[in-house]
């Protein structure tokens, strides 16, 4: 890194240490982010976020209007209404609740409303299960949302605040989700550093700013908001003559977010002294590695500790944590994995009839490389099954053999870690 | 009809950029309402009920805006003094 | 072409009546309710402008037009997916002269809840540019009785200050006339066809307005555009109360009801004259009160018309008028009578 030993604007001694779990950290971050409307519905393991926020409201600590909706579908619908009316809107959910929201997720992004959603990742039914995996997150993969995955509670706090800034960036204007692993992060206490309220307020530039838009029937640029002074119509019917064109600006905006996420990561670093890789990917000992493990979420913590042990024993192994799942940072990943011999993708969800979702993304990224690494998909941790260091070691031992063999037979390219045979 | 625009010209979030007054729905019409001003009492019932906002009150009389009138005949049916007749449009 | 002039309300003499509603920030003026139609035409523009693609003779735009004449000032309109929404927003055109949003089919009430919450939060923090901004929903029967009911009930329970106007054309018209919870018994629809065994829909219409009364929200009413003064008064009351209000407006659909376009208003008059669709309002303080024509009928029962008068002009009930279906017709008449009698018992202004 070019900048040597930057002194952050808020060094640790100016920050406030708090003992919070992941849900509380997110609720606290939202509280500091000057949110106007929270519309939410409880579901384990997200509940603490809703409960905490209700307390802030009950104690008059926030100006937020809290809408205790009757379903997640209504939660996202109310956020769409609130954001269209000019509010900064926030909600949170998990699993079945996210499934119920899906219809409106596409509408939120199509209408370019910078809503922030915390997803406490949990397995999908059936069988019903309250514990973590990433199957719910993939429901929203193509919904047009920016999706950021945090590894620990500190990052959950940091990313929630960053999410508002990314979502509301003038060239982005897209809803953004912050993902944490259910129970592993949502219910685990961690000492984290938090900023004073005014620092967050300043970082976000105060309340939400409304972008401008130009329509033929006003001779001036007008606010993109439901505004009695300059009425606009949101959510129109567009058929084959316009639908296609209307989707393109959305794609441009989410790709623009690649730069914005990086930039916000740097700004956060200057403010707090903390950053997560380049914001998009968080590599650990990847540069000279023969084997690289790709993962998302809290599992990366466990993997990193095992990777460190193997490094000490001389194995050239690294970890690449993907932080921004959408937009997917193809070029960063390609640059980092270019010289790797074996890439193993850790998927915390199945893709029935197909490889795991993250594997497909990585495969598509590497396809255009001249010398493609060997690629293997490991599905792990479904329904909250723990990823133990032993499991990671078992996997790495197998990978070493695979590397020696020089290839992985087709029937072995999808493997399961930690399932009883 | 405006020419179709490129994606570069689509406003944020796809808000509508033109007013539907550009769309002349008058060409749907098979029957044309004709007001007999000598019978009209200016009661404004036709103006009130027209679903297409096609009856105009200019301060002195009511008249039909044929740009939008779809020829539904509600005005003629509701007119208390039967001052409106629906006459077939002659095709061009 | 760019419309350069920012239109004003009231309408100036000689100005076109199709312009957007503009309320400059800080605008405090409240529109009075005007029932003199010439005055109304000179002072008010409807919230809907022409060029919309609703069928000729559709009553839905008349409901919106009349309701908007009773709006009191800055108003945001929310629409559920359905004929009204689709036909007024075909890209790149809009027919809405007021700020308008369509989110999805089943969530108009939830969307409105969010807008209302946003207005409150903005007001609390000094960022709202008006004293009040009213929120009005227009949703069809499908979006209200069926798929949107949960969101509506939630909005009512939470007490959002929103006026929800149901335009009830008694079926899913936008998707091609399928039955809904608001379709009356024996009506033909494409999913309750009249066959050799079944005589149209098998179930009665859900009493949606009574269900909203059971929520004990500040204001509930029924209305039709044919009874325009009654409708306008009710809309204004619904906007003025603090908290949720619900107006059930019957809205004829020539395409789905299979009637002549010209009689859209006439048919709604008949719906009230036959007591198929009684006009009433309800508040927690007053209970049920009959209004307009229904009050007249209550006072003079001889004015009550047989249900045939409502059915005979509609193709969807054609089979009921066949001699072999006499019994079905009687069943329907009995049902209408029972509901009407029940209402007479509840309405405090009905003669005893
Ligand atoms: C979730 C969902 N299900 C189904 C549809 C398809 N759909 C669109 S409009 C409509 C019917 C609308 O009926 P109603 O609310 O009565 O309005 P109308 O068109 O009759 O005015 C249906 C079924 C949809 N848009 N969304
Ligand atoms: S309804 Fe008839 S009488 Fe009344 S204003 Fe219209 S044309 Fe004239
Ligand atoms: S025929 Fe219908 S659309 Fe034309 S002016 Fe009369 S009421 Fe309006
Ligand atoms: S189908 Fe019925 S409700 Fe829909 S636009 Fe036509 S007349 Fe109106
Ligand atoms: Mg309908």
Short mmCIF file of C-alpha atoms in Angstrom, two decimals, chain C residues 68-338:
data_model
loop_
_atom_site.label_atom_id
_atom_site.label_comp_id
_atom_site.label_asym_id
_atom_site.label_seq_id
_atom_site.Cartn_x
_atom_site.Cartn_y
_atom_site.Cartn_z
CA UNK C 68 -59.63 13.90 -6.91
CA UNK C 69 -62.14 16.75 -7.00
CA UNK C 70 -62.40 16.18 -3.26
CA UNK C 71 -58.67 16.13 -2.53
CA UNK C 72 -57.79 18.97 -0.22
CA UNK C 73 -54.23 19.80 -1.24
CA UNK C 74 -50.86 18.13 -1.79
CA UNK C 75 -51.64 14.45 -2.32
CA UNK C 76 -49.60 11.39 -3.22
CA UNK C 77 -51.46 8.61 -5.00
CA UNK C 78 -50.59 4.92 -4.79
CA UNK C 79 -52.02 2.37 -7.20
CA UNK C 80 -52.09 -1.40 -7.03
CA UNK C 81 -51.47 -3.38 -10.20
CA UNK C 82 -54.66 -3.63 -12.22
CA UNK C 83 -56.53 -2.02 -15.10
CA UNK C 84 -56.33 1.48 -13.69
CA UNK C 85 -52.62 1.32 -12.99
CA UNK C 86 -51.62 -0.36 -16.23
CA UNK C 87 -53.70 1.85 -18.49
CA UNK C 88 -52.58 5.12 -16.94
CA UNK C 89 -48.84 4.47 -16.98
CA UNK C 90 -47.86 2.96 -20.32
CA UNK C 91 -44.28 4.03 -20.81
CA UNK C 92 -43.14 6.67 -21.54
CA UNK C 93 -46.49 8.31 -20.76
CA UNK C 94 -48.24 8.99 -17.51
CA UNK C 95 -51.84 10.11 -17.01
CA UNK C 96 -51.25 11.20 -13.42
CA UNK C 97 -51.24 14.89 -12.62
CA UNK C 98 -50.17 14.21 -9.04
CA UNK C 99 -47.17 12.37 -7.61
CA UNK C 100 -47.97 8.72 -8.22
CA UNK C 101 -46.42 5.36 -7.48
CA UNK C 102 -47.23 1.82 -8.42
CA UNK C 103 -45.28 -0.80 -6.52
CA UNK C 104 -46.93 -4.19 -7.02
CA UNK C 105 -50.31 -5.92 -6.91
CA UNK C 106 -50.73 -6.91 -3.28
CA UNK C 107 -48.88 -4.14 -1.49
CA UNK C 108 -50.56 -0.81 -2.20
CA UNK C 109 -51.50 -0.46 1.47
CA UNK C 110 -47.98 -1.31 2.64
CA UNK C 111 -46.47 1.10 0.14
CA UNK C 112 -48.82 3.81 1.36
CA UNK C 113 -47.85 2.96 4.96
CA UNK C 114 -44.21 3.59 4.07
CA UNK C 115 -45.01 6.86 2.34
CA UNK C 116 -47.03 8.04 5.30
CA UNK C 117 -44.23 7.05 7.68
CA UNK C 118 -41.74 8.95 5.51
CA UNK C 119 -43.94 12.04 5.54
CA UNK C 120 -44.08 11.88 9.34
CA UNK C 121 -40.32 11.45 9.67
CA UNK C 122 -39.64 14.32 7.26
CA UNK C 123 -42.09 16.51 9.10
CA UNK C 124 -40.58 15.67 12.47
CA UNK C 125 -37.16 16.75 11.24
CA UNK C 126 -38.33 19.91 9.47
CA UNK C 127 -37.76 18.55 5.97
CA UNK C 128 -41.40 18.39 4.84
CA UNK C 129 -42.28 21.38 2.70
CA UNK C 130 -46.02 21.31 3.47
CA UNK C 131 -48.27 21.24 6.52
CA UNK C 132 -49.65 17.95 5.40
CA UNK C 133 -49.39 15.66 2.41
CA UNK C 134 -52.33 13.31 1.99
CA UNK C 135 -51.87 9.74 0.83
CA UNK C 136 -54.62 8.11 -1.23
CA UNK C 137 -54.64 4.55 -2.58
CA UNK C 138 -56.63 3.32 -5.57
CA UNK C 139 -56.77 -0.44 -5.79
CA UNK C 140 -59.00 -2.96 -7.54
CA UNK C 141 -61.04 -5.70 -5.94
CA UNK C 142 -58.35 -8.31 -6.59
CA UNK C 143 -55.75 -6.07 -4.97
CA UNK C 144 -58.05 -5.48 -2.01
CA UNK C 145 -60.31 -8.43 -1.22
CA UNK C 146 -57.80 -11.10 -2.09
CA UNK C 147 -54.06 -10.77 -2.57
CA UNK C 148 -53.79 -7.32 -0.99
CA UNK C 149 -56.01 -7.95 1.99
CA UNK C 150 -53.24 -8.72 4.46
CA UNK C 151 -51.42 -5.49 3.70
CA UNK C 152 -54.69 -3.54 3.93
CA UNK C 153 -55.62 -5.07 7.26
CA UNK C 154 -52.11 -4.39 8.56
CA UNK C 155 -52.26 -0.78 7.45
CA UNK C 156 -55.64 -0.36 9.16
CA UNK C 157 -54.45 -2.01 12.37
CA UNK C 158 -51.34 0.18 12.52
CA UNK C 159 -53.43 3.28 12.05
CA UNK C 160 -51.67 4.93 9.11
CA UNK C 161 -53.24 8.17 7.96
CA UNK C 162 -54.13 6.91 4.50
CA UNK C 163 -57.35 6.95 2.48
CA UNK C 164 -57.74 3.63 0.69
CA UNK C 165 -60.21 3.72 -2.19
CA UNK C 166 -61.28 0.37 -3.59
CA UNK C 167 -62.60 0.63 -7.14
CA UNK C 168 -64.55 -2.59 -7.29
CA UNK C 169 -65.24 -3.92 -10.77
CA UNK C 170 -65.98 -7.30 -9.24
CA UNK C 171 -63.31 -9.39 -10.98
CA UNK C 172 -59.68 -9.46 -12.05
CA UNK C 173 -60.27 -7.44 -15.18
CA UNK C 174 -56.69 -6.69 -16.15
CA UNK C 175 -55.87 -10.37 -16.57
CA UNK C 176 -59.07 -11.06 -18.46
CA UNK C 177 -62.11 -11.24 -16.15
CA UNK C 178 -61.31 -13.89 -13.56
CA UNK C 179 -63.40 -14.24 -10.41
CA UNK C 180 -62.30 -12.53 -7.20
CA UNK C 181 -63.56 -12.40 -3.64
CA UNK C 182 -65.55 -9.40 -4.81
CA UNK C 183 -67.35 -11.17 -7.66
CA UNK C 184 -71.03 -11.63 -6.84
CA UNK C 185 -72.68 -15.05 -6.73
CA UNK C 186 -73.77 -16.46 -10.10
CA UNK C 187 -71.72 -13.98 -12.08
CA UNK C 188 -69.99 -15.35 -15.12
CA UNK C 189 -66.22 -14.86 -15.22
CA UNK C 190 -63.55 -16.76 -17.12
CA UNK C 191 -62.72 -18.77 -13.99
CA UNK C 192 -66.33 -19.13 -12.91
CA UNK C 193 -67.81 -19.88 -16.30
CA UNK C 194 -71.44 -20.78 -16.80
CA UNK C 195 -71.43 -24.44 -17.76
CA UNK C 196 -73.87 -27.26 -17.98
CA UNK C 197 -73.35 -27.98 -14.28
CA UNK C 198 -72.26 -24.72 -12.68
CA UNK C 199 -74.22 -21.44 -12.97
CA UNK C 200 -71.26 -19.04 -12.65
CA UNK C 201 -69.55 -18.17 -9.39
CA UNK C 202 -70.65 -20.32 -6.48
CA UNK C 203 -69.99 -17.94 -3.63
CA UNK C 204 -71.25 -14.56 -2.50
CA UNK C 205 -69.25 -11.34 -2.51
CA UNK C 206 -67.08 -10.86 0.57
CA UNK C 207 -68.46 -7.98 2.70
CA UNK C 208 -65.22 -6.06 2.49
CA UNK C 209 -66.48 -2.73 3.81
CA UNK C 210 -68.01 -4.43 6.86
CA UNK C 211 -64.71 -6.19 7.43
CA UNK C 212 -63.03 -2.79 7.42
CA UNK C 213 -65.67 -1.54 9.87
CA UNK C 214 -64.66 -4.42 12.12
CA UNK C 215 -61.17 -2.90 12.19
CA UNK C 216 -62.80 0.11 13.86
CA UNK C 217 -60.80 2.60 11.79
CA UNK C 218 -62.00 6.22 11.84
CA UNK C 219 -63.98 6.12 8.59
CA UNK C 220 -65.52 3.54 6.27
CA UNK C 221 -67.99 4.19 3.45
CA UNK C 222 -69.44 2.79 0.28
CA UNK C 223 -69.91 4.93 -2.81
CA UNK C 224 -70.43 4.95 -6.54
CA UNK C 225 -69.48 7.60 -9.08
CA UNK C 226 -73.14 7.76 -10.11
CA UNK C 227 -73.80 9.35 -6.71
CA UNK C 228 -71.05 11.85 -7.25
CA UNK C 229 -71.82 14.34 -4.51
CA UNK C 230 -72.03 11.55 -1.97
CA UNK C 231 -68.73 10.15 -3.23
CA UNK C 232 -66.96 13.49 -3.06
CA UNK C 233 -68.19 14.16 0.47
CA UNK C 234 -67.02 10.76 1.58
CA UNK C 235 -63.60 11.15 0.00
CA UNK C 236 -63.12 14.45 1.77
CA UNK C 237 -64.16 12.93 5.09
CA UNK C 238 -61.82 10.02 4.50
CA UNK C 239 -58.96 12.40 3.89
CA UNK C 240 -59.79 14.63 6.81
CA UNK C 241 -59.94 11.97 9.51
CA UNK C 242 -56.76 11.22 11.37
CA UNK C 243 -55.93 7.65 10.59
CA UNK C 244 -56.98 5.07 8.06
CA UNK C 245 -60.13 5.46 5.98
CA UNK C 246 -61.63 3.02 3.54
CA UNK C 247 -64.04 3.75 0.70
CA UNK C 248 -65.57 0.93 -1.26
CA UNK C 249 -66.56 2.38 -4.65
CA UNK C 250 -68.46 0.17 -7.04
CA UNK C 251 -67.00 0.65 -10.53
CA UNK C 252 -68.65 -0.77 -13.61
CA UNK C 253 -66.59 -2.51 -16.26
CA UNK C 254 -68.30 -2.74 -19.61
CA UNK C 255 -65.92 -5.37 -20.83
CA UNK C 256 -66.18 -7.69 -17.86
CA UNK C 257 -69.79 -7.10 -16.92
CA UNK C 258 -70.77 -7.32 -20.56
CA UNK C 259 -72.82 -4.17 -20.80
CA UNK C 260 -73.07 -1.29 -23.22
CA UNK C 261 -70.43 1.36 -22.69
CA UNK C 262 -72.92 4.20 -22.43
CA UNK C 263 -74.67 2.81 -19.36
CA UNK C 264 -71.71 2.61 -17.00
CA UNK C 265 -73.19 5.25 -14.73
CA UNK C 266 -76.77 4.08 -15.18
CA UNK C 267 -75.81 0.58 -14.04
CA UNK C 268 -74.27 1.91 -10.86
CA UNK C 269 -77.45 3.84 -10.18
CA UNK C 270 -79.34 0.59 -10.58
CA UNK C 271 -76.95 -1.18 -8.21
CA UNK C 272 -78.03 1.27 -5.53
CA UNK C 273 -81.69 1.40 -6.52
CA UNK C 274 -81.95 -2.38 -6.19
CA UNK C 275 -80.10 -2.29 -2.86
CA UNK C 276 -77.51 -4.59 -4.39
CA UNK C 277 -74.97 -1.97 -3.35
CA UNK C 278 -76.32 0.24 -0.55
CA UNK C 279 -74.68 3.57 0.18
CA UNK C 280 -73.60 4.11 3.74
CA UNK C 281 -70.86 5.44 5.92
CA UNK C 282 -69.58 4.38 9.28
CA UNK C 283 -67.57 6.05 12.01
CA UNK C 284 -66.87 4.71 15.49
CA UNK C 285 -68.95 7.58 16.89
CA UNK C 286 -72.01 7.34 14.64
CA UNK C 287 -72.05 3.71 13.64
CA UNK C 288 -73.71 2.92 10.30
CA UNK C 289 -75.51 5.78 8.56
CA UNK C 290 -77.32 5.38 5.26
CA UNK C 291 -76.55 8.08 2.73
CA UNK C 292 -77.88 9.55 -0.48
CA UNK C 293 -80.22 7.32 -2.49
CA UNK C 294 -80.08 4.45 0.01
CA UNK C 295 -81.41 6.71 2.75
CA UNK C 296 -84.22 7.77 0.43
CA UNK C 297 -85.07 4.13 -0.26
CA UNK C 298 -85.00 3.30 3.43
CA UNK C 299 -87.51 6.04 4.04
CA UNK C 300 -89.64 5.04 1.09
CA UNK C 301 -89.27 1.27 0.56
CA UNK C 302 -91.51 1.33 -2.50
CA UNK C 303 -88.58 2.85 -4.39
CA UNK C 304 -86.57 -0.33 -3.95
CA UNK C 305 -86.23 -2.05 -7.33
CA UNK C 306 -86.04 -5.80 -7.90
CA UNK C 307 -82.55 -7.17 -8.48
CA UNK C 308 -83.50 -7.94 -12.09
CA UNK C 309 -83.13 -4.24 -12.86
CA UNK C 310 -79.43 -4.51 -12.05
CA UNK C 311 -78.85 -7.86 -13.74
CA UNK C 312 -80.83 -7.49 -16.94
CA UNK C 313 -78.43 -5.08 -18.59
CA UNK C 314 -75.35 -7.22 -17.94
CA UNK C 315 -74.19 -10.16 -20.01
CA UNK C 316 -72.45 -11.75 -17.04
CA UNK C 317 -75.86 -12.48 -15.49
CA UNK C 318 -77.66 -13.34 -18.72
CA UNK C 319 -78.17 -16.98 -17.66
CA UNK C 320 -80.05 -15.89 -14.53
CA UNK C 321 -82.87 -14.50 -16.61
CA UNK C 322 -83.55 -17.83 -18.28
CA UNK C 323 -86.78 -19.41 -17.01
CA UNK C 324 -85.04 -22.55 -15.70
CA UNK C 325 -82.87 -20.37 -13.44
CA UNK C 326 -85.74 -18.63 -11.69
CA UNK C 327 -84.77 -20.29 -8.44
CA UNK C 328 -81.22 -18.90 -8.65
CA UNK C 329 -82.52 -15.43 -9.28
CA UNK C 330 -84.74 -15.74 -6.23
CA UNK C 331 -81.78 -16.89 -4.17
CA UNK C 332 -79.88 -13.80 -5.20
CA UNK C 333 -82.87 -11.55 -4.45
CA UNK C 334 -83.22 -13.15 -1.01
CA UNK C 335 -79.57 -12.59 -0.29
CA UNK C 336 -79.70 -8.93 -1.33
CA UNK C 337 -82.85 -8.44 0.78
CA UNK C 338 -81.27 -10.09 3.81
#
